[in-house]
Short mmCIF file of N, CA and C in Angstrom, two decimals:
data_model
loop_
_atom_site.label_atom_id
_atom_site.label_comp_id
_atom_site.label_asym_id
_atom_site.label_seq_id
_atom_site.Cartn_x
_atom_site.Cartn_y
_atom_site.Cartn_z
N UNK A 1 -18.27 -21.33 27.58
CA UNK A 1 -19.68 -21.29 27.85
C UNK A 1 -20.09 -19.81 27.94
N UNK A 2 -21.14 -19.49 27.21
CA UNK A 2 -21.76 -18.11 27.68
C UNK A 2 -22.66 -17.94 28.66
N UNK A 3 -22.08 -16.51 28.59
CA UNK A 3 -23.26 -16.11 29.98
C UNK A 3 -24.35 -16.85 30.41
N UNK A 4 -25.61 -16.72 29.25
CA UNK A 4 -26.57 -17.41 28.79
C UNK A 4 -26.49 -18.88 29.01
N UNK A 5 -25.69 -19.54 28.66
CA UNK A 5 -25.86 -20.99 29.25
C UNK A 5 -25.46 -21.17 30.57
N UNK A 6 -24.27 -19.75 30.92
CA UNK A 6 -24.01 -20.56 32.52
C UNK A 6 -24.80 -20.27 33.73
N UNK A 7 -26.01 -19.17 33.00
CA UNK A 7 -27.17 -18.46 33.87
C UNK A 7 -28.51 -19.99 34.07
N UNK A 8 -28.03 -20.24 32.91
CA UNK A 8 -29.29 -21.56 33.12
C UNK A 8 -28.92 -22.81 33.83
N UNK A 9 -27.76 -23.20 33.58
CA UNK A 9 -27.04 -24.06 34.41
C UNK A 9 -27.13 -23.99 36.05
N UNK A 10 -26.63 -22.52 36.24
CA UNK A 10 -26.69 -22.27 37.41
C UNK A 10 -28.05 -21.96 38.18
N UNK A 11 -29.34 -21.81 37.65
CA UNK A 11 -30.14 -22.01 37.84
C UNK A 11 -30.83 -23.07 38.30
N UNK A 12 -30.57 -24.31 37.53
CA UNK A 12 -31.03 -25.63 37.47
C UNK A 12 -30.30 -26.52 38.59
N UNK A 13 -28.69 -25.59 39.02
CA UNK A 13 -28.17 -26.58 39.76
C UNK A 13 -28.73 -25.93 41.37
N UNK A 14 -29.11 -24.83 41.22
CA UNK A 14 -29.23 -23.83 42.52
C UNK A 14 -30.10 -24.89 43.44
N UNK A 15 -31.47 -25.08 42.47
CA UNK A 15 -32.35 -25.71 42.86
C UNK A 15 -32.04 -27.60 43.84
N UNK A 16 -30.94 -27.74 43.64
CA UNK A 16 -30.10 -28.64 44.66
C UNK A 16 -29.21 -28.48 45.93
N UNK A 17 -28.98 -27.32 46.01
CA UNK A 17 -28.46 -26.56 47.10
C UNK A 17 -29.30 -25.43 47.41
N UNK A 18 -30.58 -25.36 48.14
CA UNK A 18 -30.72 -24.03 48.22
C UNK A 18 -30.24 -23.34 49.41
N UNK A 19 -29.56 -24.28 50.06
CA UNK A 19 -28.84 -23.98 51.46
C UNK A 19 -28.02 -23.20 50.95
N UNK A 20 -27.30 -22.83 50.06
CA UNK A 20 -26.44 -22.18 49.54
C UNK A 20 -26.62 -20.86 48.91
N UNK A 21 -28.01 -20.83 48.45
CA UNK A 21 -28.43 -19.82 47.65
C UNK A 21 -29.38 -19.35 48.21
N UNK A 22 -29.87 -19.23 49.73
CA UNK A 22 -31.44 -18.96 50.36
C UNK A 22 -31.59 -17.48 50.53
N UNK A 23 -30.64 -16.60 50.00
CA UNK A 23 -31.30 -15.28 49.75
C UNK A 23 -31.02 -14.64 48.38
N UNK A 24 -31.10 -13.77 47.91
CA UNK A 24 -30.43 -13.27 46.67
C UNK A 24 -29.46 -13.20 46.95
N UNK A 25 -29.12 -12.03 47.96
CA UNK A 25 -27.23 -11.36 47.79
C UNK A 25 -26.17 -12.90 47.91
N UNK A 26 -26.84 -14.08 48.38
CA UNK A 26 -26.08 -15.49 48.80
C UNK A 26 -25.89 -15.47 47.03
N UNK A 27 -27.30 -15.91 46.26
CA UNK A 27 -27.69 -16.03 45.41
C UNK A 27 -26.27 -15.41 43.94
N UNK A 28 -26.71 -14.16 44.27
CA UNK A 28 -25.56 -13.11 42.93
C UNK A 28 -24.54 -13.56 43.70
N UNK A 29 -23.93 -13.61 44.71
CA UNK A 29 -22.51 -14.08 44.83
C UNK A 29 -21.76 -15.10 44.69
N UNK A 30 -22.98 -16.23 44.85
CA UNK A 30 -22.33 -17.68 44.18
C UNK A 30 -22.45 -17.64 42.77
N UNK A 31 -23.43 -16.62 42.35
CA UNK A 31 -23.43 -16.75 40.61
C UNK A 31 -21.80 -16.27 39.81
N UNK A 32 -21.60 -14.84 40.69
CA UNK A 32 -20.43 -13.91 40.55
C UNK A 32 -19.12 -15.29 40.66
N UNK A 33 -19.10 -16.26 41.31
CA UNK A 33 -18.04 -16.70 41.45
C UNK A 33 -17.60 -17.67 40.66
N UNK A 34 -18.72 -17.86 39.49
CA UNK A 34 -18.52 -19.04 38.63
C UNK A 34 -18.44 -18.51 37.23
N UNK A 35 -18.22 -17.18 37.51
CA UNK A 35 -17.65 -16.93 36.08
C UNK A 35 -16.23 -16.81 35.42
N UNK A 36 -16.00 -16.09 34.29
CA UNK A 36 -14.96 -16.26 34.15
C UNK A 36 -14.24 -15.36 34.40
N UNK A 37 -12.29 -14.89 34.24
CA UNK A 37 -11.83 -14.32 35.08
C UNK A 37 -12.33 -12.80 34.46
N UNK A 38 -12.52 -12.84 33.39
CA UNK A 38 -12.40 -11.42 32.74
C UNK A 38 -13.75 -11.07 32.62
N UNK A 39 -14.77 -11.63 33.30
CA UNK A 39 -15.50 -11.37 33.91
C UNK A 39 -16.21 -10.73 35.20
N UNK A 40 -15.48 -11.48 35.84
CA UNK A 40 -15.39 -11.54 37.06
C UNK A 40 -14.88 -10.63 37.99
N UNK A 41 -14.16 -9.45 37.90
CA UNK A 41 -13.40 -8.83 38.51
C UNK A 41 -14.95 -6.96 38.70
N UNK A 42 -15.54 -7.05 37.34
CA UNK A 42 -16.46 -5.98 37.49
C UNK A 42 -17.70 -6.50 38.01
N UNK A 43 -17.81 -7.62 37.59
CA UNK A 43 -19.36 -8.57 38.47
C UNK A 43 -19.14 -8.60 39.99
N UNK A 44 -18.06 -8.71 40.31
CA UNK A 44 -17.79 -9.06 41.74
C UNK A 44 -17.85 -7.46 42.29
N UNK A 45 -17.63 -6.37 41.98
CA UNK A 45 -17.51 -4.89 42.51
C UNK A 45 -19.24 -5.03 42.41
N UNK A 46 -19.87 -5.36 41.40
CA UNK A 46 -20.91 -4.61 40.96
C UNK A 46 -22.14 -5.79 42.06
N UNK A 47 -21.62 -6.44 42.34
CA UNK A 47 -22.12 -7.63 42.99
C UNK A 47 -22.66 -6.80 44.42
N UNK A 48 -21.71 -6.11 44.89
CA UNK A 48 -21.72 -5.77 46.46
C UNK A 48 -23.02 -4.49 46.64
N UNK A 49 -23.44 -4.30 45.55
CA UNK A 49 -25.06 -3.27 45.86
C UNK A 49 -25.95 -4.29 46.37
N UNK A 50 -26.34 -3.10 47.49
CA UNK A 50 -27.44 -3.91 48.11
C UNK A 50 -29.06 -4.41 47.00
N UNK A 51 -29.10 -3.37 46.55
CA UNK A 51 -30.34 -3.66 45.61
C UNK A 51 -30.03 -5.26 44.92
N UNK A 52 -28.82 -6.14 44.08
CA UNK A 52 -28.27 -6.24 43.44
C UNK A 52 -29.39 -7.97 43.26
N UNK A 53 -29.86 -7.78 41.92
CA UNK A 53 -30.68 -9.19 42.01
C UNK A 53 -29.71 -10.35 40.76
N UNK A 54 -30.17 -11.44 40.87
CA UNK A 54 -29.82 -12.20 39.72
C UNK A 54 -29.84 -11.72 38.30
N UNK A 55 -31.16 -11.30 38.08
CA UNK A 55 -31.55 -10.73 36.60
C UNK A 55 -30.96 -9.35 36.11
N UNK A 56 -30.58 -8.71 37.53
CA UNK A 56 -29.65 -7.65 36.79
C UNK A 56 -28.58 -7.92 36.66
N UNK A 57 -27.84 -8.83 37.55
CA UNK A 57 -26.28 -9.03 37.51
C UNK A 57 -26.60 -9.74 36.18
N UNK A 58 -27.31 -10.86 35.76
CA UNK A 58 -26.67 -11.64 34.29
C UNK A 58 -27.18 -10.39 33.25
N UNK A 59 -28.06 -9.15 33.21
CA UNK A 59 -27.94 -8.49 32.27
C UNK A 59 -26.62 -7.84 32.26
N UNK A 60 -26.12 -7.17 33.44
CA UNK A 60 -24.84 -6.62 33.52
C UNK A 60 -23.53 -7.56 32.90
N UNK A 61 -23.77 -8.29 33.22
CA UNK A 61 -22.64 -9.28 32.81
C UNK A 61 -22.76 -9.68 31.48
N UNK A 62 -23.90 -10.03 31.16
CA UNK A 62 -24.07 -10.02 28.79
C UNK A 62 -23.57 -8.76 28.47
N UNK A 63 -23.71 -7.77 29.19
CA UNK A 63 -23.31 -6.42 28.06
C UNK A 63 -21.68 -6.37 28.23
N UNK A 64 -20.92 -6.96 29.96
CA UNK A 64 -20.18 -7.00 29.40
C UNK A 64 -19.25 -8.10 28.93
N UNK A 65 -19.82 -9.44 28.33
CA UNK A 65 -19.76 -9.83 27.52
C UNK A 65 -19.55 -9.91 25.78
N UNK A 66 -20.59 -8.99 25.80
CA UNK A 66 -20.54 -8.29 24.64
C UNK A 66 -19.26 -7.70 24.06
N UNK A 67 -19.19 -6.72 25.17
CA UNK A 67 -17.98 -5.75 24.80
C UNK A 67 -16.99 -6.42 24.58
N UNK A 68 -16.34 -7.26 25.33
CA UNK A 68 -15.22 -7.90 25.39
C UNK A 68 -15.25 -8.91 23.67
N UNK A 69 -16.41 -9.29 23.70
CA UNK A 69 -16.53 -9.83 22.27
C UNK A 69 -15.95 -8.68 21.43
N UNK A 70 -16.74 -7.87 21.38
CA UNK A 70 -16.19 -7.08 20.17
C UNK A 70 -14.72 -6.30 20.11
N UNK A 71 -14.20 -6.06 21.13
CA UNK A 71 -13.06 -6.03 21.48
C UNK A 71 -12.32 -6.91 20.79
N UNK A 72 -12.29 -8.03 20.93
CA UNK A 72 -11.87 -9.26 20.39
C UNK A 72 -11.93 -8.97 19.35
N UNK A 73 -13.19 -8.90 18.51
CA UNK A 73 -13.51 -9.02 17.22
C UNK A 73 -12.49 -7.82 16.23
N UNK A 74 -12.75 -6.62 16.97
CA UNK A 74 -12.04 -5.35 16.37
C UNK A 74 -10.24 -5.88 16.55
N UNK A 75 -9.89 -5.97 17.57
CA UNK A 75 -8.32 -6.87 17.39
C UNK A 75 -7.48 -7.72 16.61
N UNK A 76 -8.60 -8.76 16.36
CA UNK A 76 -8.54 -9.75 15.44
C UNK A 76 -8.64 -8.72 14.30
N UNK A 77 -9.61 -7.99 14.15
CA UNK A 77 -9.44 -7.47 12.30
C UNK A 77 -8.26 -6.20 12.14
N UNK A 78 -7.92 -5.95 13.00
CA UNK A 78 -6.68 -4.62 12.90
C UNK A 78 -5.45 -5.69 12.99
N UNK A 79 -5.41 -6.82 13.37
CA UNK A 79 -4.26 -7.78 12.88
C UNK A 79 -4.21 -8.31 11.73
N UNK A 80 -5.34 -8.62 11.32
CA UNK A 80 -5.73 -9.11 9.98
C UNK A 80 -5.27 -8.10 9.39
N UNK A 81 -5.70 -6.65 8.99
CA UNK A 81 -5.46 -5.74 8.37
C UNK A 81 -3.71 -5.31 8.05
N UNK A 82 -3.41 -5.42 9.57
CA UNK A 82 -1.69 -5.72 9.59
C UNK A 82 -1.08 -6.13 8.51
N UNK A 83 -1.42 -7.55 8.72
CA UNK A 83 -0.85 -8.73 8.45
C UNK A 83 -1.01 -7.99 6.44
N UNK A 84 -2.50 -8.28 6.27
CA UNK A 84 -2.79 -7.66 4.65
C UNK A 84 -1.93 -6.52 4.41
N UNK A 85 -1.13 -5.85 5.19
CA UNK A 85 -0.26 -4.29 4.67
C UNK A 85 0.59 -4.77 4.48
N UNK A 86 1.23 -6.23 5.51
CA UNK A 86 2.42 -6.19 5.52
C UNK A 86 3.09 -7.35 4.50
N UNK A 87 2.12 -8.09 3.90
CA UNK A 87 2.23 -9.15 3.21
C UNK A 87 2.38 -8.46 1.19
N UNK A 88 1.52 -7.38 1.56
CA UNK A 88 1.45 -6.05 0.09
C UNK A 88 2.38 -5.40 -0.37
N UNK A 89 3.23 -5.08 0.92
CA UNK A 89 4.33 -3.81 1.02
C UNK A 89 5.54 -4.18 1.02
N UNK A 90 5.55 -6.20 0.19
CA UNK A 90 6.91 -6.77 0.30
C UNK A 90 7.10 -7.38 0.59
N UNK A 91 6.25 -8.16 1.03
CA UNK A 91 6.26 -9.97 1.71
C UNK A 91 7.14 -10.08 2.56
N UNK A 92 7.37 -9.36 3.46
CA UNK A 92 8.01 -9.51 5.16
C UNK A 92 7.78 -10.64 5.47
N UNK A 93 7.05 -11.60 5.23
CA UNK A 93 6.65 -12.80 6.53
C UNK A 93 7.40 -13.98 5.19
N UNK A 94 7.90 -13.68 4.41
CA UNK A 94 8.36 -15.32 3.17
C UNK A 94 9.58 -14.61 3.16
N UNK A 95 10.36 -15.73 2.69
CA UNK A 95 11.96 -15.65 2.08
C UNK A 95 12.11 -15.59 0.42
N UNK A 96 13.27 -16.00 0.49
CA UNK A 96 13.41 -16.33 -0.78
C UNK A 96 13.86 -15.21 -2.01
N UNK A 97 13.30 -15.74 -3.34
CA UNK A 97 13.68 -14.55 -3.88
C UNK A 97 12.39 -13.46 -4.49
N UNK A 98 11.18 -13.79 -4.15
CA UNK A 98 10.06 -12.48 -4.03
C UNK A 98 10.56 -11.25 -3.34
N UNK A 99 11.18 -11.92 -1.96
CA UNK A 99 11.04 -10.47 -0.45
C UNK A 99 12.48 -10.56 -1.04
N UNK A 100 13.82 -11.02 -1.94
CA UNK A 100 14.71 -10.24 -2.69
C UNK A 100 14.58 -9.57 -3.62
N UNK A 101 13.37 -9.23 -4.18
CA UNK A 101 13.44 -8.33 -5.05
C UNK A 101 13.86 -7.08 -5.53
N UNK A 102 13.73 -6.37 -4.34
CA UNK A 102 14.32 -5.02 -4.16
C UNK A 102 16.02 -4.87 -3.42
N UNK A 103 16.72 -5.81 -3.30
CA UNK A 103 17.58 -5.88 -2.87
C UNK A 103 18.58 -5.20 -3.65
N UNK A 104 18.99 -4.58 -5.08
CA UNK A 104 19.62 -3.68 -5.57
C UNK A 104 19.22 -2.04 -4.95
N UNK A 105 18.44 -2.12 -4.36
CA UNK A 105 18.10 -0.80 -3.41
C UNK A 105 19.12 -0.54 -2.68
N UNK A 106 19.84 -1.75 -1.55
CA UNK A 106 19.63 -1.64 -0.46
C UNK A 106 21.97 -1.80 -0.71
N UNK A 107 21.91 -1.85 -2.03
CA UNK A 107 23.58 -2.05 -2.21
C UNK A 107 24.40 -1.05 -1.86
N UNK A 108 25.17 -0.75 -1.64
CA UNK A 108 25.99 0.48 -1.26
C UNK A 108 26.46 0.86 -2.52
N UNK A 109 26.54 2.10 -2.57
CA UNK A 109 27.55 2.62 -3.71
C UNK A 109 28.65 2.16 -3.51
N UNK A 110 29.80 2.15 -4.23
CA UNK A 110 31.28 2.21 -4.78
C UNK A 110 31.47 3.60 -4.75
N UNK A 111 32.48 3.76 -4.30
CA UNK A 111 33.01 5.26 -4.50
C UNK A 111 34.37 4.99 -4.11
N UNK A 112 35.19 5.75 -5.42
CA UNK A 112 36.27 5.84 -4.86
C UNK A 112 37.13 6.57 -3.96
N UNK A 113 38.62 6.65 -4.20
CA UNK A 113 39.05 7.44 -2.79
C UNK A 113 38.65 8.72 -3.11
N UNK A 114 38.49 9.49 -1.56
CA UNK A 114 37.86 10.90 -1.67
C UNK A 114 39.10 11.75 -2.09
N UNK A 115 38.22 12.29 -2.88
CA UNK A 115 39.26 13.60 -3.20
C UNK A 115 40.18 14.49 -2.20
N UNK A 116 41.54 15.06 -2.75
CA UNK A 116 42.34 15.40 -1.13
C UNK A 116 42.10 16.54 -0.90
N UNK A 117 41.22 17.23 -1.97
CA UNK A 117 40.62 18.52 -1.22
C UNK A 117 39.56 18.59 -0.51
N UNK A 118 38.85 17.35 -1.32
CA UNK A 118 37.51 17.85 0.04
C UNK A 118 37.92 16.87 1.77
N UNK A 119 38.93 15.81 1.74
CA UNK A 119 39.52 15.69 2.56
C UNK A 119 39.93 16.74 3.82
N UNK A 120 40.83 17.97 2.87
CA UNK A 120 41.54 18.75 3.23
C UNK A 120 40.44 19.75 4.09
N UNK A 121 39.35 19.69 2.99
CA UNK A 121 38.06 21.06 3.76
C UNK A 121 37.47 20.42 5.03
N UNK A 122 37.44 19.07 5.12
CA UNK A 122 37.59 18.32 6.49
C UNK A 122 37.80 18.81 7.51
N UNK A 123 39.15 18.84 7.49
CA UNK A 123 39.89 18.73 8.07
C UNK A 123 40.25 20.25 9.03
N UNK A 124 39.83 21.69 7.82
CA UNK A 124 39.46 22.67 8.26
C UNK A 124 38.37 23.19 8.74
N UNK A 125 37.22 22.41 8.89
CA UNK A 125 36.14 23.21 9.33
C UNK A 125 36.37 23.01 11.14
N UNK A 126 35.76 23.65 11.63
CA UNK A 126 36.25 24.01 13.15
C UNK A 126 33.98 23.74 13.56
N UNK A 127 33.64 23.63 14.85
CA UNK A 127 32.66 24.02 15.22
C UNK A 127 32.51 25.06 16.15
N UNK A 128 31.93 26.20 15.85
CA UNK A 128 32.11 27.10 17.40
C UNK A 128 30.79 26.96 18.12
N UNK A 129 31.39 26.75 19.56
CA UNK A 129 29.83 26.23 20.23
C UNK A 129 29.44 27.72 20.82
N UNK A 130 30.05 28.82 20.84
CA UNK A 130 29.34 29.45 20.79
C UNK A 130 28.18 30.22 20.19
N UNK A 131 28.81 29.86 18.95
CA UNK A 131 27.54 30.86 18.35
C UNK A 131 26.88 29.24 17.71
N UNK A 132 27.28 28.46 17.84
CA UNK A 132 27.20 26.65 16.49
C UNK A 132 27.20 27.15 15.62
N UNK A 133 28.10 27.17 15.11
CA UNK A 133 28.29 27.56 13.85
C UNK A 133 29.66 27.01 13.27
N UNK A 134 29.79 26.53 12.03
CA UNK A 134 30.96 25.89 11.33
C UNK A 134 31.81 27.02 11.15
N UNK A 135 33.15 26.76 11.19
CA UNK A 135 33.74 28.04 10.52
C UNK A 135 35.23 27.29 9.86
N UNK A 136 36.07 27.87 9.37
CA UNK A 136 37.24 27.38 9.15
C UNK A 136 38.06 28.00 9.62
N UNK A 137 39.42 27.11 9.70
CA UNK A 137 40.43 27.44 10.38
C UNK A 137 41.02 28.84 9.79
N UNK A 138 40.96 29.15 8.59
CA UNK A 138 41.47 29.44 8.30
C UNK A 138 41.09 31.24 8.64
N UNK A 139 40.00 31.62 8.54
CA UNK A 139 39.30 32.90 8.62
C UNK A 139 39.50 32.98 10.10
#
């Protein structure tokens, strides 16, 4: 339900309890309590001004309504957008043999045994932590 309908609702039902609602600040605080949660947490701070009437709290509360909409809205399309990169760049989200396509990429070389000299140069390089620097045994 939006704001907008639950401002009229609550309007229409006030008028059956006004024992409940017989001043404003009674008034914005039973309104504040029938909203929703992610609502509710800045209506209820913003609730406690003394000035604080019905018609400003439900304007305060559409705008932030609003926001949270578009919030939403911008979320939803940067997932969407995701989703469109990631479905382009290789079909991550299917099996099969499309998202194998590139799988000769991903093969290891063959190589045979290493040569026993560069083994050997292995085997001589030293690290000196003083200066870091490679050196060989041999120098």
């Amino acid at each position: 339900m939006s704001v907008n309908e639950y401002c009229l609702k609550f309007v229409s039902l006030a008028k059956y309890a006004p024992e409940m609602v017989r001043d404003m600040g009674a008034r914005v605080r039973r309104f504040v309590l029938g909203l929703l949660d992610d609502l509710f947490a800045d209506a209820n701070i913003t609730a406690q001004n003394n000035d604080m009437t019905i018609t400003k709290m439900v304007y305060f509360v559409q705008g932030n309504e609003d926001r949270l909409k578009e919030e939403e809205r911008l979320r939803r399309e940067k997932e969407r957008e995701f989703s469109k990169r990631a479905k382009s760049t290789g079909n991550f989200n299917h099996g099969g043999s499309q998202a194998g396509g590139n799988r000769q990429f991903f093969k290891k070389l063959k190589l045979g045994p290493a040569p026993s000299s560069a083994s050997a140069l292995v085997h001589r390089l030293k690290f000196n932590k003083k200066n870091q620097n490679f050196r060989t045994t041999d120098s």
